[in-house]
Amino acid sequence: MALSFYPPSYRASQSDLTISISPLGLVEMADEEFEVHGVRLSRYSLYWSHYLGHMYAYRREVGEPQFAANYVRALSDYITNFTFGKGITFRTPPATAAIVPPLLKRVWEQDNRKESVLWEMGQTSGVTGDCFTKIAYEDPYVDTVGRLHPGRVRILPLNPAHCFPQWHEHDRQRMLSFKLKYRFWTTAPDGTRQVMTYVERISETGIEEFVNDELIDARPNPIGVIPVVYIPNNPVSGSPWGTPDIADIVSLNREYNEKALEISDIINYHSAPVTVVIGAKSSQLEKGPRKTWTLPKDARVENLQALVDLSGPLKFMELIKRTMHEMTGVPESALGQMQPISNTSGVALHIQYQPLMNRYNMKKLHFSSGFQRINELILLTLFQKEPWTMQFDEREGTKPDEGALLMLDPNDPNTFETSVHWPPPLPVDTLIKLNEIMSKMNLGLESKRGALRELGEEFPEGKMAEIFTELLEDQKEAGALQLRQAATTMATYLLTGLPPDGSNPEQGTSNNGDGSSVTSAGDGGEGSQGNPAGAPPSPEVAMIAQDLVTQAYGTKLAQYRNPSNS
């Protein structure tokens, strides 16, 4: 049974894809825009419809099954999670390490949700092949209850179907202008709901905003560059656009579902088989249990038997599924297939996932340069909107190392230099990793800061400062404990008269002729420094002595007398 696959605009008009993936029907494009971007937008709509599970162009009759095994979404999400699931970290040169890392951490983790932004960027590029990210500044404001919200830098992944860039004629990596265009719902003054078109035109010199072709705002571009970064998922030579991860499995997934639906129809057909009556009339046969039929001679009644061998179609479905895994590089066992527990080494696991690692390295290559460009736009925006961030802040960063800058120069290209660190996507045995790092450190081939970087620490300088502060606190606590132990020993000496070593204080003394007591060292007994009664104890020692008496002998509770019983 062949299924016709109608254009996406037909499906989107009657489904939840209306706003998200049907720009052809919702955005009024000029003829020039349609000629340049029409094919790209149609491709987006096709891929999004399969990702969301809309794989049929019609609805079957009520009661007829119409299911879909959405391997497009399962494999795409697995690749996205494999690539961005463990996050990324940023590193800077030593000269800017005291200022830039805290700024990037604030923007990515405080002003934005880093994990959510990475997932959305990975999902968009994996489904459409293109990723557009806009950097914007949200001014501080006071809400309705009087709370002040500080300004923040926003990292906004855009829907590629709403993005219309203009590239340089001879340089496909240079964006001359950018137009963001989409429709949105709003409420008219009379209370009716209506759809309006928003357009934002951005160039290196200015920004213009339109609603229904009416100019609502025009302002100069404060940073002098287009604050939009384009990252191709998998570039195509000679084209400015990329290809998605699901491009090769859309048709395979559709074929898989078609064959599964055909097998389901065969099973349903024979689970309630047709009764064949030969040599008699069905009207003369009473239906129901415990009925007796009298048939004419040579008449017979039988069910239509299933003579179809389903092993062939099932093997074909297994072939299609295996092909989808091979096209994406995701192992068949990665989607939850039961497998025995083993102690597979990291090298063997890497070889098993080698096709997926190849795809991961390709995405890592292009997204690293894209993240570096995003960080540059973040710093440009911060320096323009919050100039004080160019100076070192002792509250935000650790003590700068020797040679680190305390003031950044926005005209210095090295100010915006960053590198992206990707943690290994495959599981790593932490114990083996620690043994390897310890061996390098014992041989003098690795430093503590380098070891922290190998373990995935984003800010090794801050971690080293934290460790140093903790060591100081440990020393202070150990000294305080020793001080308390000495005071407790002195309090015990005052109460018992016994020295800490347990010796008899009367030993080693003799009487002079005048009857006075003299120690073996020749010191006078009473009032001497060695006599605990010679000087009044300190208040702290007296308090400890009182606590020791209470804990040793308990306390005498006050007597209570009831006058009525007297």
Coordinates of C-alpha atoms in Angstrom, one line a residue:
M1 CA 0.0 0.0 0.0
A2 CA 1.7 3.2 -1.1
L3 CA 1.1 6.4 0.8
S4 CA 1.1 9.8 -0.9
F5 CA 3.0 12.4 1.0
Y6 CA 1.4 15.8 0.5
P7 CA 3.2 19.0 0.8
P8 CA 4.0 20.3 4.3
S9 CA 1.7 23.3 3.9
Y10 CA -1.3 20.9 3.6
R11 CA -0.4 19.1 6.8
A12 CA 0.6 22.2 8.7
S13 CA -2.8 23.9 8.0
Q14 CA -4.6 21.2 10.1
S15 CA -2.1 20.3 12.8
D16 CA 0.0 21.8 15.6
L17 CA 2.7 22.6 13.0
T18 CA 0.9 25.8 12.0
I19 CA 3.2 28.3 13.9
S20 CA 6.4 26.4 14.2
I21 CA 7.1 24.8 10.8
S22 CA 4.9 26.3 8.2
P23 CA 6.4 29.6 7.2
L24 CA 5.2 29.2 3.7
G25 CA 1.6 29.5 4.8
L26 CA 2.1 32.0 7.6
V27 CA 4.7 34.4 6.4
E28 CA 3.9 36.6 3.4
M29 CA 7.1 36.3 1.4
A30 CA 8.0 38.3 -1.7
D31 CA 8.7 36.5 -4.9
E32 CA 12.4 37.2 -4.5
E33 CA 12.4 35.7 -0.9
F34 CA 10.5 32.7 -2.1
E35 CA 12.9 32.1 -5.0
V36 CA 15.9 32.3 -2.7
H37 CA 14.6 30.6 0.5
G38 CA 11.5 28.7 -0.6
V39 CA 13.3 25.3 -1.0
R40 CA 15.0 25.7 2.3
L41 CA 11.8 26.5 4.1
S42 CA 10.0 23.5 2.5
R43 CA 12.9 21.3 3.6
Y44 CA 12.5 22.6 7.2
S45 CA 8.8 21.8 7.2
L46 CA 9.4 18.3 5.9
Y47 CA 12.0 17.5 8.6
W48 CA 10.0 19.1 11.4
S49 CA 6.8 17.2 10.5
H50 CA 8.6 13.9 10.7
Y51 CA 10.4 14.8 13.9
L52 CA 7.0 15.6 15.5
G53 CA 5.5 12.4 14.3
H54 CA 3.3 13.7 11.4
M55 CA 4.2 11.0 8.9
Y56 CA 0.8 10.4 7.2
A57 CA -1.0 12.8 4.9
Y58 CA -4.5 11.4 5.7
R59 CA -6.5 9.8 8.4
R60 CA -7.8 6.3 8.2
E61 CA -11.3 5.2 9.0
V62 CA -12.4 5.1 12.7
G63 CA -11.2 1.9 14.2
E64 CA -8.4 1.3 11.7
P65 CA -4.9 1.5 13.3
Q66 CA -2.5 4.3 12.2
F67 CA 0.6 4.2 14.3
A68 CA 4.1 5.5 13.7
A69 CA 7.4 4.4 15.2
N70 CA 9.3 7.7 15.3
Y71 CA 12.9 6.7 14.9
V72 CA 13.6 10.2 13.4
R73 CA 13.1 11.8 16.8
A74 CA 14.7 9.0 18.8
L75 CA 17.9 9.0 16.8
S76 CA 18.0 12.8 16.5
D77 CA 17.6 13.3 20.3
Y78 CA 20.2 10.7 21.0
I79 CA 22.8 12.4 18.8
T80 CA 21.9 15.8 20.4
N81 CA 22.3 14.3 23.9
F82 CA 25.5 12.5 22.9
T83 CA 27.0 15.8 21.7
F84 CA 25.7 18.4 24.2
G85 CA 24.5 16.2 27.1
K86 CA 27.7 16.8 29.2
G87 CA 27.9 20.5 28.4
I88 CA 30.9 22.5 27.4
T89 CA 33.4 24.7 29.1
F90 CA 35.4 27.8 28.0
R91 CA 39.0 28.7 28.5
T92 CA 40.8 31.9 28.0
P93 CA 44.5 33.0 27.7
P94 CA 46.3 33.7 31.0
A95 CA 46.2 37.4 30.4
T96 CA 42.4 37.6 30.5
A97 CA 41.8 34.7 32.9
A98 CA 41.0 37.0 35.8
I99 CA 38.1 38.9 34.1
V100 CA 36.6 37.0 31.1
P101 CA 35.8 33.6 32.6
P102 CA 33.5 35.0 35.4
L103 CA 31.8 37.1 32.7
L104 CA 31.1 34.1 30.5
K105 CA 29.9 32.1 33.4
R106 CA 27.5 34.8 34.5
V107 CA 26.0 35.1 31.0
W108 CA 25.7 31.4 30.2
E109 CA 24.6 30.2 33.6
Q110 CA 22.9 33.1 35.3
D111 CA 21.5 35.2 32.5
N112 CA 20.6 32.1 30.6
R113 CA 20.1 28.4 31.2
K114 CA 23.2 26.9 29.6
E115 CA 21.9 23.4 29.3
S116 CA 18.6 24.5 27.8
V117 CA 20.3 26.7 25.3
L118 CA 22.7 24.0 24.2
W119 CA 19.9 21.5 23.8
E120 CA 17.8 23.8 21.7
M121 CA 20.8 24.7 19.5
G122 CA 21.6 21.0 19.0
Q123 CA 18.0 20.0 18.4
T124 CA 17.5 22.8 15.8
S125 CA 20.7 22.0 13.9
G126 CA 20.0 18.3 14.0
V127 CA 16.5 18.6 12.5
T128 CA 17.0 21.5 10.1
G129 CA 20.7 21.5 9.5
D130 CA 21.0 25.2 10.3
C131 CA 21.4 27.0 13.6
F132 CA 20.9 30.7 14.1
T133 CA 21.7 32.3 17.5
K134 CA 21.0 35.9 18.3
I135 CA 22.8 37.9 21.1
A136 CA 20.6 40.6 22.7
Y137 CA 20.7 42.7 25.8
E138 CA 17.7 43.0 28.2
D139 CA 17.7 46.3 30.0
P140 CA 17.1 46.3 33.8
Y141 CA 13.6 46.9 34.9
V142 CA 11.3 47.1 37.9
D143 CA 8.4 44.7 37.9
T144 CA 4.9 45.4 39.2
V145 CA 5.7 44.5 42.8
G146 CA 8.8 46.7 42.9
R147 CA 11.5 44.2 42.5
L148 CA 14.6 45.3 40.5
H149 CA 15.7 42.9 37.8
P150 CA 19.3 43.7 36.6
G151 CA 20.2 43.8 33.0
R152 CA 21.3 40.6 31.3
V153 CA 22.7 39.3 28.0
R154 CA 20.3 36.9 26.3
I155 CA 21.4 34.0 24.1
L156 CA 18.4 33.3 21.8
P157 CA 18.4 30.3 19.5
L158 CA 16.2 31.3 16.6
N159 CA 13.8 29.3 14.4
P160 CA 15.7 28.9 11.1
A161 CA 12.4 29.2 9.2
H162 CA 12.2 32.8 10.4
C163 CA 15.7 33.8 9.4
F164 CA 16.6 35.4 6.1
P165 CA 20.3 36.2 5.9
Q166 CA 22.1 37.9 3.0
W167 CA 25.5 36.6 2.3
H168 CA 28.4 38.2 0.6
E169 CA 28.6 37.4 -3.1
H170 CA 32.1 36.0 -2.8
D171 CA 32.4 35.0 0.8
R172 CA 29.7 32.7 2.1
Q173 CA 30.9 33.1 5.7
R174 CA 30.3 36.9 5.7
M175 CA 26.8 38.0 6.5
L176 CA 25.9 41.4 5.0
S177 CA 22.5 41.8 6.6
F178 CA 20.0 39.7 8.5
K179 CA 16.2 39.8 8.5
L180 CA 14.0 38.1 11.2
K181 CA 10.4 37.6 10.0
Y182 CA 7.6 35.8 11.6
R183 CA 3.9 36.1 12.5
F184 CA 2.4 36.3 16.0
W185 CA -1.0 36.5 17.6
T186 CA -2.2 39.7 19.3
T187 CA -5.4 41.3 20.6
A188 CA -6.8 44.2 18.7
P189 CA -8.2 47.3 20.6
D190 CA -11.7 46.0 19.9
G191 CA -10.8 42.7 21.7
T192 CA -10.6 40.5 18.6
R193 CA -7.7 38.2 17.9
Q194 CA -5.6 38.9 14.9
V195 CA -2.3 37.8 13.3
M196 CA 0.4 40.4 12.7
T197 CA 3.8 40.2 11.0
Y198 CA 7.0 41.2 12.8
V199 CA 10.2 42.1 10.8
E200 CA 13.6 43.0 12.2
R201 CA 16.3 44.2 9.8
I202 CA 19.8 44.2 11.2
S203 CA 23.0 45.5 9.5
E204 CA 26.3 46.6 10.8
T205 CA 25.2 50.2 11.1
G206 CA 21.6 50.0 12.2
I207 CA 18.5 48.1 13.4
E208 CA 14.9 48.6 12.2
E209 CA 11.7 47.0 13.4
F210 CA 8.4 46.7 11.6
V211 CA 5.0 45.4 12.4
N212 CA 2.8 44.9 9.4
D213 CA 5.2 46.9 7.3
E214 CA 5.0 49.9 9.7
L215 CA 8.2 51.1 11.1
I216 CA 8.0 51.1 14.9
D217 CA 11.7 51.6 15.9
A218 CA 15.0 52.5 14.2
R219 CA 18.3 52.8 16.1
P220 CA 22.0 52.5 15.4
N221 CA 23.7 49.2 15.9
P222 CA 25.6 49.7 19.2
I223 CA 28.3 47.0 18.7
G224 CA 28.9 47.6 15.0
V225 CA 28.5 44.0 14.0
I226 CA 25.4 41.8 13.3
P227 CA 24.7 40.1 16.6
V228 CA 23.6 36.8 14.9
V229 CA 25.8 33.7 14.6
Y230 CA 25.1 31.0 12.0
I231 CA 26.3 27.5 12.6
P232 CA 25.9 24.8 10.0
N233 CA 25.3 21.3 11.3
N234 CA 27.1 19.6 8.5
P235 CA 28.3 22.0 5.8
V236 CA 27.9 21.2 2.1
S237 CA 30.6 22.3 -0.3
G238 CA 29.5 25.2 -2.4
S239 CA 26.4 26.0 -0.3
P240 CA 26.0 28.3 2.7
W241 CA 23.5 25.8 4.3
G242 CA 24.1 22.6 6.2
T243 CA 22.4 19.2 6.2
P244 CA 20.6 17.8 9.3
D245 CA 21.3 14.5 11.0
I246 CA 18.0 13.0 10.0
A247 CA 18.2 13.8 6.2
D248 CA 19.0 10.2 5.3
I249 CA 16.5 8.5 7.5
V250 CA 13.2 10.4 6.8
S251 CA 12.3 8.2 3.8
L252 CA 13.5 5.1 5.6
N253 CA 11.4 5.8 8.7
R254 CA 8.3 6.4 6.4
E255 CA 8.9 3.1 4.6
Y256 CA 9.3 1.3 8.0
N257 CA 6.0 2.7 9.2
E258 CA 4.2 1.8 6.0
K259 CA 5.4 -1.8 6.1
A260 CA 4.5 -2.0 9.8
L261 CA 1.0 -0.8 9.0
E262 CA 0.6 -3.3 6.2
I263 CA 1.7 -6.2 8.6
S264 CA -0.7 -4.9 11.2
D265 CA -3.6 -4.9 8.6
I266 CA -2.7 -8.5 7.8
I267 CA -2.7 -9.6 11.4
N268 CA -6.0 -7.7 12.1
Y269 CA -7.6 -9.3 9.0
H270 CA -6.8 -12.8 10.1
S271 CA -7.5 -12.3 13.8
A272 CA -11.2 -11.9 12.8
P273 CA -11.2 -14.2 9.7
V274 CA -13.9 -14.3 7.0
T275 CA -16.1 -17.4 7.2
V276 CA -16.5 -19.1 3.8
V277 CA -19.7 -21.1 3.2
I278 CA -19.7 -23.5 0.2
G279 CA -22.9 -25.4 -0.9
A280 CA -25.2 -23.6 1.6
K281 CA -26.7 -20.3 2.3
S282 CA -25.4 -18.3 5.2
S283 CA -28.9 -17.1 6.0
Q284 CA -29.9 -20.7 6.9
L285 CA -27.1 -20.9 9.5
E286 CA -27.8 -19.5 12.9
K287 CA -24.8 -17.7 14.4
G288 CA -23.8 -18.1 18.1
P289 CA -22.2 -20.6 20.5
R290 CA -23.7 -24.1 21.0
K291 CA -25.6 -24.0 17.7
T292 CA -26.0 -27.0 15.5
W293 CA -25.8 -26.7 11.7
T294 CA -27.3 -29.2 9.3
L295 CA -25.5 -28.8 6.0
P296 CA -26.5 -30.3 2.6
K297 CA -24.3 -33.0 1.1
D298 CA -21.0 -31.8 -0.3
A299 CA -21.4 -28.5 1.6
R300 CA -18.7 -27.2 3.9
V301 CA -17.9 -24.2 6.1
E302 CA -14.4 -23.0 6.8
N303 CA -12.5 -19.8 7.8
L304 CA -10.3 -18.0 5.4
Q305 CA -6.8 -19.1 6.5
A306 CA -3.7 -16.9 6.6
L307 CA -1.3 -18.3 4.0
V308 CA 1.1 -15.3 4.2
D309 CA 4.5 -15.9 5.7
L310 CA 5.4 -12.8 7.8
S311 CA 9.0 -13.7 8.3
G312 CA 10.0 -12.0 5.1
P313 CA 8.3 -8.7 5.8
L314 CA 9.7 -8.8 9.4
K315 CA 13.2 -9.3 8.1
F316 CA 12.7 -6.4 5.7
M317 CA 11.7 -4.2 8.6
E318 CA 14.8 -5.3 10.5
L319 CA 16.9 -4.4 7.5
I320 CA 15.3 -0.9 7.3
K321 CA 15.9 -0.3 11.1
R322 CA 19.5 -1.4 10.8
T323 CA 20.0 0.9 7.9
M324 CA 18.7 3.8 9.9
H325 CA 21.2 3.1 12.6
E326 CA 24.0 2.8 10.0
M327 CA 23.0 6.1 8.4
T328 CA 23.1 8.0 11.6
G329 CA 26.0 6.1 13.2
V330 CA 24.0 5.3 16.4
P331 CA 24.6 1.7 17.5
E332 CA 21.4 -0.5 17.7
S333 CA 22.1 -1.1 21.4
A334 CA 22.1 2.6 22.2
L335 CA 18.3 2.9 22.1
G336 CA 17.7 0.6 25.1
Q337 CA 18.2 -2.8 23.6
M338 CA 18.9 -5.3 26.3
Q339 CA 22.6 -6.3 26.4
P340 CA 24.7 -8.2 29.0
I341 CA 26.7 -6.3 31.5
S342 CA 30.4 -6.2 30.7
N343 CA 33.6 -4.4 31.7
T344 CA 34.3 -3.1 28.2
S345 CA 37.4 -1.0 28.1
G346 CA 37.3 2.6 27.0
V347 CA 39.2 1.9 23.8
A348 CA 36.8 -1.0 22.9
L349 CA 33.8 1.3 23.6
H350 CA 35.3 4.0 21.5
I351 CA 35.7 1.6 18.6
Q352 CA 32.1 0.4 19.0
Y353 CA 30.9 4.0 18.8
Q354 CA 33.4 5.1 16.1
P355 CA 30.7 6.0 13.5
L356 CA 28.9 8.1 16.1
M357 CA 32.2 9.6 17.2
N358 CA 32.9 10.7 13.6
R359 CA 29.6 12.6 13.5
Y360 CA 30.3 14.0 17.0
N361 CA 33.7 15.3 15.9
M362 CA 32.2 16.9 12.8
K363 CA 29.6 18.7 14.9
K364 CA 32.2 19.6 17.5
L365 CA 34.4 21.2 14.8
H366 CA 31.7 23.6 13.5
F367 CA 30.0 24.4 16.8
S368 CA 33.4 25.2 18.5
S369 CA 33.9 28.1 16.1
G370 CA 30.3 29.1 16.5
F371 CA 30.6 29.2 20.3
Q372 CA 33.8 31.3 20.0
R373 CA 31.9 33.8 17.9
I374 CA 29.0 33.8 20.4
N375 CA 31.4 34.6 23.2
E376 CA 32.9 37.4 21.3
L377 CA 29.4 39.0 20.8
I378 CA 28.6 38.4 24.5
L379 CA 31.7 40.4 25.5
L380 CA 31.1 43.1 23.0
T381 CA 27.5 43.5 24.3
L382 CA 28.7 43.6 27.9
F383 CA 31.4 46.1 27.3
Q384 CA 28.9 48.3 25.5
K385 CA 26.0 48.1 28.0
E386 CA 28.0 47.5 31.2
P387 CA 31.4 49.2 30.7
W388 CA 32.5 48.5 34.3
T389 CA 32.8 44.8 33.5
M390 CA 36.0 45.5 31.6
Q391 CA 37.7 46.0 35.0
F392 CA 38.7 43.2 37.4
D393 CA 36.1 42.7 40.2
E394 CA 37.5 41.2 43.4
R395 CA 34.0 40.0 44.3
E396 CA 33.5 38.0 41.1
G397 CA 37.0 36.6 40.4
T398 CA 39.9 35.0 42.3
K399 CA 43.2 36.8 43.0
P400 CA 44.8 37.4 39.6
D401 CA 48.0 35.7 38.7
E402 CA 51.1 37.5 37.9
G403 CA 50.9 39.0 34.5
A404 CA 47.1 38.9 34.3
L405 CA 45.3 42.1 33.1
L406 CA 43.2 44.1 35.6
M407 CA 41.6 46.1 32.8
L408 CA 40.6 44.9 29.4
D409 CA 41.0 46.7 26.1
P410 CA 38.0 46.3 23.8
N411 CA 40.2 47.3 20.8
D412 CA 42.6 44.4 21.5
P413 CA 41.6 41.2 19.6
N414 CA 43.1 39.0 22.3
T415 CA 40.4 40.3 24.7
F416 CA 37.8 38.2 22.9
E417 CA 39.9 35.1 22.4
T418 CA 38.3 32.0 23.9
S419 CA 38.6 28.2 23.4
V420 CA 35.9 25.6 23.8
H421 CA 36.5 22.4 25.8
W422 CA 34.3 19.4 25.2
P423 CA 34.2 16.7 27.8
P424 CA 34.5 13.1 26.5
P425 CA 31.0 11.9 25.5
L426 CA 31.7 8.3 26.3
P427 CA 31.8 7.1 29.9
V428 CA 35.2 7.4 31.6
D429 CA 36.4 5.3 34.5
T430 CA 37.2 8.0 37.1
L431 CA 39.6 5.7 39.0
I432 CA 41.6 4.9 36.0
K433 CA 41.7 8.6 35.0
L434 CA 42.9 9.6 38.5
N435 CA 45.6 6.9 38.5
E436 CA 46.8 8.2 35.1
I437 CA 46.9 11.8 36.3
M438 CA 48.7 10.8 39.5
S439 CA 51.3 9.0 37.5
K440 CA 51.9 12.1 35.4
M441 CA 52.2 14.3 38.4
N442 CA 54.7 11.9 40.1
L443 CA 56.8 12.1 37.0
G444 CA 56.6 15.9 36.9
L445 CA 54.6 15.8 33.6
E446 CA 51.4 17.4 34.9
S447 CA 50.5 20.3 37.3
K448 CA 47.6 20.5 39.7
R449 CA 45.8 23.0 37.5
G450 CA 46.3 20.8 34.5
A451 CA 44.9 17.9 36.5
L452 CA 41.8 19.9 37.3
R453 CA 41.3 20.7 33.7
E454 CA 41.7 17.0 32.8
L455 CA 39.0 16.2 35.3
G456 CA 36.6 18.7 33.7
E457 CA 37.0 21.7 36.0
E458 CA 36.0 24.8 34.2
F459 CA 37.7 27.3 36.5
P460 CA 40.9 25.6 37.9
E461 CA 42.2 28.9 39.4
G462 CA 39.0 29.3 41.4
K463 CA 39.2 25.6 42.5
M464 CA 42.9 26.1 43.6
A465 CA 41.9 29.2 45.6
E466 CA 39.1 27.2 47.2
I467 CA 41.5 24.4 48.1
F468 CA 44.0 26.9 49.6
T469 CA 41.3 28.6 51.6
E470 CA 40.1 25.2 52.9
L471 CA 43.7 24.3 54.0
L472 CA 44.0 27.5 55.9
E473 CA 40.7 26.9 57.7
D474 CA 41.8 23.3 58.5
Q475 CA 44.9 24.7 60.1
K476 CA 43.0 27.2 62.1
E477 CA 40.6 24.6 63.3
A478 CA 43.4 22.3 64.3
G479 CA 45.1 25.1 66.3
A480 CA 41.8 25.9 68.0
L481 CA 41.4 22.2 68.9
Q482 CA 44.9 22.1 70.4
L483 CA 44.2 25.3 72.4
R484 CA 41.1 23.7 73.8
Q485 CA 42.9 20.5 74.7
A486 CA 45.6 22.5 76.5
A487 CA 42.9 24.4 78.5
T488 CA 41.1 21.2 79.4
T489 CA 44.4 19.7 80.6
M490 CA 45.0 22.8 82.8
A491 CA 41.5 22.6 84.2
T492 CA 42.0 18.9 85.1
Y493 CA 45.3 19.8 86.8
L494 CA 43.5 22.5 88.9
L495 CA 40.8 20.1 90.0
T496 CA 42.9 17.0 90.8
G497 CA 46.4 18.4 91.4
L498 CA 47.8 15.7 89.1
P499 CA 50.0 16.7 86.2
P500 CA 49.1 15.5 82.7
D501 CA 51.9 12.8 82.8
G502 CA 50.3 11.2 85.9
S503 CA 53.4 11.6 88.1
N504 CA 53.1 12.4 91.8
P505 CA 53.7 16.1 92.4
E506 CA 55.2 15.4 95.9
Q507 CA 58.0 13.4 94.3
G508 CA 61.3 15.2 93.9
T509 CA 60.8 17.6 96.9
S510 CA 62.6 17.9 100.2
N511 CA 62.4 19.9 103.3
N512 CA 64.9 22.7 104.2
G513 CA 66.1 23.1 107.7
D514 CA 63.5 25.9 108.3
G515 CA 60.7 23.5 107.2
S516 CA 60.0 25.0 103.8
S517 CA 59.5 22.8 100.8
V518 CA 61.9 22.9 97.9
T519 CA 61.6 21.1 94.6
S520 CA 64.4 19.2 92.9
A521 CA 65.0 22.1 90.6
G522 CA 65.5 24.3 93.6
D523 CA 62.4 26.4 93.1
G524 CA 60.3 27.5 96.1
G525 CA 57.2 25.4 96.5
E526 CA 54.3 27.8 97.3
G527 CA 53.8 30.7 94.9
S528 CA 56.2 29.2 92.3
Q529 CA 55.4 29.0 88.6
G530 CA 55.1 25.2 88.7
N531 CA 52.4 25.2 91.4
P532 CA 48.9 25.4 89.8
A533 CA 47.6 27.2 92.9
G534 CA 50.2 29.8 92.6
A535 CA 48.3 32.0 90.2
P536 CA 44.5 32.4 89.6
P537 CA 43.3 30.4 86.6
S538 CA 42.0 32.2 83.6
P539 CA 38.2 32.6 83.2
E540 CA 38.2 30.2 80.3
V541 CA 40.0 27.5 82.3
A542 CA 37.7 28.1 85.2
M543 CA 34.6 27.7 83.0
I544 CA 36.0 24.4 81.5
A545 CA 36.7 23.2 85.1
Q546 CA 33.1 23.9 86.0
D547 CA 31.9 22.0 83.0
L548 CA 34.1 19.0 83.8
V549 CA 32.8 18.8 87.4
T550 CA 29.2 18.9 86.1
Q551 CA 29.8 16.2 83.5
A552 CA 31.7 14.0 86.0
Y553 CA 29.5 14.2 89.1
G554 CA 26.3 15.6 87.7
T555 CA 24.3 18.5 89.0
K556 CA 22.2 18.9 92.1
L557 CA 18.7 19.8 91.2
A558 CA 16.9 22.4 93.2
Q559 CA 14.4 21.1 95.9
Y560 CA 10.8 21.7 95.2
R561 CA 8.3 21.7 98.1
N562 CA 4.5 21.8 97.6
P563 CA 3.1 24.1 100.3
S564 CA -0.2 22.1 100.3
N565 CA 1.6 19.0 101.5
S566 CA 3.4 20.6 104.4

